[in-house]
Amino acid sequence: MTVRLTLISPATNGALRDVGFDDDSPLDPSGIAAAESLASAVDPSSRAYASPSARCRRTAEALGLRAEPVTELAGCAMGRWRGRLLASVAATEEAAVGVWLSDPAAAPHGGESLRELRVRVGAWLDGVRSGSGRVTVVAEPDVIRAATVHALGAPDETAWRLDVRPLAAVHLSGRAGRWNLRVGDPLGPA
């Protein structure tokens, strides 16, 4: 039995465009239009899920998916950095940002560490692997990084080396206790 999982990153919003820590802001009108234009390229899986953020739920809707929000697929809890731009945080907390970027177990913002995110997302991913069929998930970029790192059994710090662009897909197939990765394809008209 094989599960075929497609992870799709959300369309743009201010936090993605401005390199900030999301505060659950909505999609830009251009992001909605971009997602709607790609709806025909998305397999209408019988099982569809989304990170609970507004931008992921709205992207799923624009793609034509009836996605169930899943708490385990929430983006990394960023504590006091939530809603701030990375450049602003780096200007006032340079050492903390350095620790956060170099130590997957660190959470200087008072939220969740990169490792905690990967463990949480990995547990959900392993649960999905026990099923079969097609599953589509619209998830935050950090969730897609965490899922990919977990699927590959790669070190947590590898997540920083994965670039997840808006409205791109990462494909995983799982069976026999392991995951296989097909490197992300941009979505396009079918």
Coordinates of C-alpha atoms in Angstrom, one line a residue:
M1 CA 0.0 0.0 0.0
T2 CA 1.4 3.3 -1.0
V3 CA 0.4 6.8 -0.1
R4 CA 1.1 9.6 -2.6
L5 CA 1.4 12.9 -0.8
T6 CA 1.6 16.3 -2.5
L7 CA 2.6 19.2 -0.3
I8 CA 1.8 22.6 -1.8
S9 CA 3.1 25.9 -0.5
P10 CA 0.6 28.8 -0.1
A11 CA 0.3 31.7 -2.4
T12 CA 1.9 35.0 -1.4
N13 CA 0.9 37.3 1.4
G14 CA 2.7 40.1 3.1
A15 CA 4.7 37.9 5.4
L16 CA 6.0 35.7 2.6
R17 CA 6.7 38.7 0.3
D18 CA 8.4 40.8 3.0
V19 CA 10.4 37.9 4.7
G20 CA 8.6 38.1 8.0
F21 CA 7.2 35.9 10.7
D22 CA 3.5 35.4 9.8
D23 CA 0.8 36.7 12.1
D24 CA -1.9 34.8 10.2
S25 CA -2.4 37.6 7.7
P26 CA -4.6 36.9 4.6
L27 CA -3.5 36.3 1.1
D28 CA -2.8 39.2 -1.3
P29 CA -5.4 39.5 -4.1
S30 CA -2.6 38.6 -6.5
G31 CA -1.9 35.5 -4.5
I32 CA -5.5 34.4 -4.7
A33 CA -5.6 35.0 -8.4
A34 CA -2.4 33.0 -8.9
A35 CA -3.8 30.1 -6.9
E36 CA -7.1 30.2 -8.8
S37 CA -5.2 30.1 -12.1
L38 CA -3.5 26.9 -11.1
A39 CA -6.6 25.0 -9.8
S40 CA -6.8 22.8 -12.9
A41 CA -3.2 21.6 -12.2
V42 CA -4.1 20.2 -8.7
D43 CA -5.4 16.7 -8.3
P44 CA -8.6 16.8 -6.4
S45 CA -7.6 14.2 -3.8
S46 CA -10.3 12.6 -1.7
R47 CA -8.1 13.5 1.3
A48 CA -7.0 17.1 1.5
Y49 CA -5.6 18.9 4.5
A50 CA -4.2 22.4 5.2
S51 CA -2.1 24.2 7.8
P52 CA -4.6 26.1 9.9
S53 CA -3.3 29.5 8.8
A54 CA -5.5 31.8 6.8
R55 CA -3.2 31.8 3.9
C56 CA -3.0 28.0 3.6
R57 CA -6.8 27.6 4.0
R58 CA -7.5 30.3 1.4
T59 CA -4.9 28.9 -1.0
A60 CA -6.5 25.4 -0.7
E61 CA -9.9 26.9 -1.4
A62 CA -8.6 28.9 -4.4
L63 CA -7.0 25.6 -5.7
G64 CA -10.4 23.9 -5.5
L65 CA -9.6 21.7 -2.5
R66 CA -11.9 21.0 0.4
A67 CA -9.1 20.9 2.8
E68 CA -9.5 20.0 6.5
P69 CA -7.3 22.2 8.7
V70 CA -4.9 20.1 10.8
T71 CA -3.3 21.5 13.9
E72 CA -0.2 19.3 13.6
L73 CA 0.5 21.1 10.3
A74 CA 0.6 24.6 11.8
G75 CA 3.7 26.7 11.0
C76 CA 6.4 27.0 13.6
A77 CA 5.2 28.9 16.7
M78 CA 7.5 32.0 16.6
G79 CA 6.7 33.4 20.0
R80 CA 7.5 37.1 20.4
W81 CA 8.8 37.3 16.8
R82 CA 5.4 36.6 15.4
G83 CA 4.3 39.3 13.0
R84 CA 7.7 40.9 12.8
L85 CA 10.0 41.3 9.8
L86 CA 13.2 39.2 9.9
A87 CA 15.3 42.3 9.2
S88 CA 13.8 44.1 12.2
V89 CA 14.3 41.1 14.5
A90 CA 17.9 40.7 13.3
A91 CA 18.6 44.4 14.0
T92 CA 17.4 44.2 17.6
E93 CA 18.3 40.6 18.4
E94 CA 21.2 39.7 16.2
A95 CA 22.7 37.1 18.6
A96 CA 19.3 35.4 19.1
V97 CA 18.7 35.2 15.3
G98 CA 22.2 33.7 14.9
V99 CA 21.5 31.0 17.5
W100 CA 18.1 30.3 15.9
L101 CA 19.7 29.9 12.5
S102 CA 22.5 27.7 13.7
D103 CA 21.0 25.5 16.4
P104 CA 17.8 23.4 15.5
A105 CA 17.1 22.9 19.2
A106 CA 17.1 26.7 20.0
A107 CA 14.0 28.8 20.4
P108 CA 15.2 32.2 21.5
H109 CA 11.9 33.8 20.4
G110 CA 10.1 31.8 23.2
G111 CA 8.2 29.7 20.7
E112 CA 8.9 26.3 19.0
S113 CA 12.4 25.1 17.9
L114 CA 13.0 23.9 14.4
R115 CA 13.5 20.4 15.9
E116 CA 10.2 20.5 17.7
L117 CA 8.5 21.5 14.5
R118 CA 10.1 18.6 12.6
V119 CA 9.1 16.1 15.3
R120 CA 5.5 17.4 15.3
V121 CA 5.2 17.4 11.5
G122 CA 7.1 14.1 11.3
A123 CA 4.7 12.3 13.6
W124 CA 1.8 13.5 11.4
L125 CA 3.6 12.4 8.3
D126 CA 4.3 8.9 9.7
G127 CA 0.6 8.5 10.5
V128 CA -0.4 9.4 6.9
R129 CA 2.2 6.9 5.6
S130 CA 0.2 4.0 7.1
G131 CA -2.6 4.7 4.7
S132 CA -2.9 4.6 1.0
G133 CA -4.1 6.7 -1.9
R134 CA -3.6 10.3 -2.8
V135 CA -3.3 13.0 -0.2
T136 CA -2.9 16.7 -0.9
V137 CA -1.8 19.2 1.7
V138 CA -1.4 23.0 1.5
A139 CA 1.2 23.8 4.1
E140 CA 3.4 26.6 5.3
P141 CA 6.9 26.6 3.8
D142 CA 8.5 25.7 7.1
V143 CA 6.1 22.7 7.5
I144 CA 7.1 21.5 4.0
R145 CA 10.8 21.8 4.9
A146 CA 10.2 19.9 8.1
A147 CA 8.3 17.2 6.3
T148 CA 11.0 16.8 3.7
V149 CA 13.8 16.7 6.2
H150 CA 11.8 14.1 8.2
A151 CA 11.0 12.0 5.1
L152 CA 14.7 11.9 4.1
G153 CA 16.0 11.3 7.6
A154 CA 18.2 14.3 7.1
P155 CA 19.7 16.4 10.0
D156 CA 17.3 19.1 11.2
E157 CA 19.6 21.9 10.1
T158 CA 19.1 20.8 6.5
A159 CA 15.8 22.6 6.6
W160 CA 17.5 25.9 6.2
R161 CA 18.9 24.7 2.9
L162 CA 15.5 24.0 1.3
D163 CA 13.9 26.8 -0.6
V164 CA 10.1 26.5 -0.8
R165 CA 8.7 28.9 -3.3
P166 CA 5.0 30.0 -3.3
L167 CA 2.6 27.7 -5.1
A168 CA 5.2 24.9 -5.6
A169 CA 4.6 21.2 -5.0
V170 CA 6.8 18.6 -3.2
H171 CA 5.8 15.0 -3.8
L172 CA 6.4 12.2 -1.4
S173 CA 5.4 8.6 -1.7
G174 CA 5.4 6.4 1.4
R175 CA 5.3 2.7 1.9
A176 CA 7.2 -0.1 3.7
G177 CA 8.3 2.3 6.5
R178 CA 10.0 4.8 4.3
W179 CA 9.4 7.9 2.2
N180 CA 10.6 8.6 -1.3
L181 CA 10.9 12.2 -2.6
R182 CA 10.3 13.6 -6.0
V183 CA 11.8 17.1 -5.9
G184 CA 9.3 19.9 -6.0
D185 CA 7.6 20.8 -9.3
P186 CA 6.1 24.2 -9.9
L187 CA 2.4 24.0 -10.4
G188 CA 1.2 24.9 -13.9
P189 CA -1.9 24.4 -16.0
A190 CA -2.7 20.8 -16.7

